[in-house]
Amino acid sequence: MPTVIDLPFARPKLVSADRVIPYLRRIDASRWYSNGGPLCVDFQAKLAAFWGLEPESVALTPNATIGITLALNAHGIKPGLQCLMPSWTFVASAAAVTAAHLLPRFVDVRPDTWCPDPAYVEQLAKSPDVGAILIVVPFGAPIDLDVWDAVASRTGKPVIIDAAAAFDTLRHGGPMTVPNCTTVVSLHATKVFGVGEGGAVLSRDTELAERVRILSRFGFNGSREAQYRGGNAKISEYTAAVGLAALDEWSDARADWQAAGALYQKALPSAISDALWLGQSWVTSTLSIRWPGLASDLAGALARKGVGSVAWWGEGCHVQRAYADCQADPLPVTRQLGQSVLGLPFMRDMTGQDVGRVNAVLIEEWEKVCGV
Ligand SMILES: *Cc1c(COP(=O)(O)O)cnc(C)c1O
């Protein structure tokens, strides 16, 4: 008999309507609904300050997927060239590269960083077939971005950082500083700072950020004559209203996420808590575990107790039908991670009882796999 899943793997909780209403009243008063209105300008400036950037360094987009595509477009990469990227990522990364008229070429990741090896990527990037490189910040965990700035400057090939889950990791004074490489953050409901749908392109090169903004408003730059072949990727004042209200309560939200992680950590033996993809200096909205056995076995054991789980990145992009014909290296680490990494229930308002249910299964199943 199938068990009902009564503890889901995620239960997003965005800012409440009550907190948004004052901002909605401002929209009523201004009668300005989109096209870089006052709330959008304010949201952009506040996000920029949060990440330690100038307001002109942030371009808001409808989501991170479109943001990555526009970032690639803004770099003017010739269509049809390859984009080196990990297969070990959410499929949105490959979708964004494809939408930019580039060909994903999948490389493996290192087992410690869940990121491609910089020296190897640099070697491949010397080929004239390669137009760009996309590097993913894995589930918000800080990576060395200086090394990717160096690869970009030595090869002359743009490196785009898919930092979709790294809203907090990139905070001003946080564990990872916004690099010179163009960087994209997601503000989706399932991410740590959600506005429903939203994204931001971050660039220390304000001309590049401006090009993203121009591309997101039909290629207009001060007149009604299109200067570039852009589209419509603006955000409305309603999205900015939710974002501004969410920023007002961000420190509370962050504390909730941190508390949820701490609940897991303090109740688990260290062997198991060391396997959690969790850090002390950053928060994100997912909690994956590197399971010593098969992720599917753990998922089954959790489900029998009514606990949900999710393989956030599945077994990578290269196994998915839409991308199966893309060029790919041998990907042994990606394959291994795909079979062993599982996302556990994680939400802002997790109770000790919720976490206790998950941990009981983790401890019992760990014993079966590892015998201790
Ligand atoms: C969430 C996510 C995306 C897509 O972000 P959207 O804002 O939903 O488009 C892209 N890449 C990674 C690694 C993600 O986690």
CSV table of C-alpha atoms and ligand atoms in Angstrom, one decimal, residues 62-66 68 89-90 92-93 136-137 162 164-165 185-188 190-191 197-199 313, ligand 1:
chain,number,residue,atom,x,y,z
A,62,PRO,CA,12.3,37.3,-15.5
A,63,ASN,CA,14.3,34.3,-14.2
A,64,ALA,CA,17.8,33.0,-14.1
A,65,THR,CA,17.4,30.8,-17.2
A,66,ILE,CA,16.7,33.9,-19.3
A,68,ILE,CA,22.0,33.2,-18.5
A,89,THR,CA,23.6,20.9,-13.0
A,90,PHE,CA,20.0,21.7,-13.3
A,92,ALA,CA,18.0,25.0,-17.0
A,93,SER,CA,21.7,25.7,-17.5
A,136,VAL,CA,27.8,26.3,-11.9
A,137,VAL,CA,28.0,27.2,-8.2
A,162,ASP,CA,25.4,30.1,-13.0
A,164,ALA,CA,21.4,30.5,-9.4
A,165,ALA,CA,21.4,29.1,-5.8
A,185,VAL,CA,21.3,34.5,-9.6
A,186,SER,CA,17.8,33.0,-9.5
A,187,LEU,CA,15.0,34.5,-7.4
A,188,HIS,CA,12.7,31.6,-8.1
A,190,THR,CA,12.2,27.4,-4.6
A,191,LYS,CA,15.5,29.4,-4.1
A,197,GLU,CA,9.8,34.1,-10.8
A,198,GLY,CA,12.9,36.4,-11.0
A,199,GLY,CA,16.6,36.6,-11.8
A,313,TRP,CA,19.7,17.5,-10.8
B,1,LIG,C1,17.3,27.2,-10.3
B,1,LIG,C2,18.4,27.0,-11.2
B,1,LIG,C3,18.4,27.6,-12.5
B,1,LIG,C4,17.1,28.2,-13.0
B,1,LIG,O1,16.7,29.4,-12.4
B,1,LIG,P1,15.3,30.0,-12.8
B,1,LIG,O2,15.3,31.4,-12.1
B,1,LIG,O3,14.2,29.1,-12.3
B,1,LIG,O4,15.3,30.1,-14.3
B,1,LIG,C5,19.5,27.5,-13.2
B,1,LIG,N1,20.6,26.9,-12.8
B,1,LIG,C6,20.7,26.3,-11.6
B,1,LIG,C7,21.9,25.6,-11.1
B,1,LIG,C8,19.6,26.3,-10.7
B,1,LIG,O5,19.6,25.8,-9.5
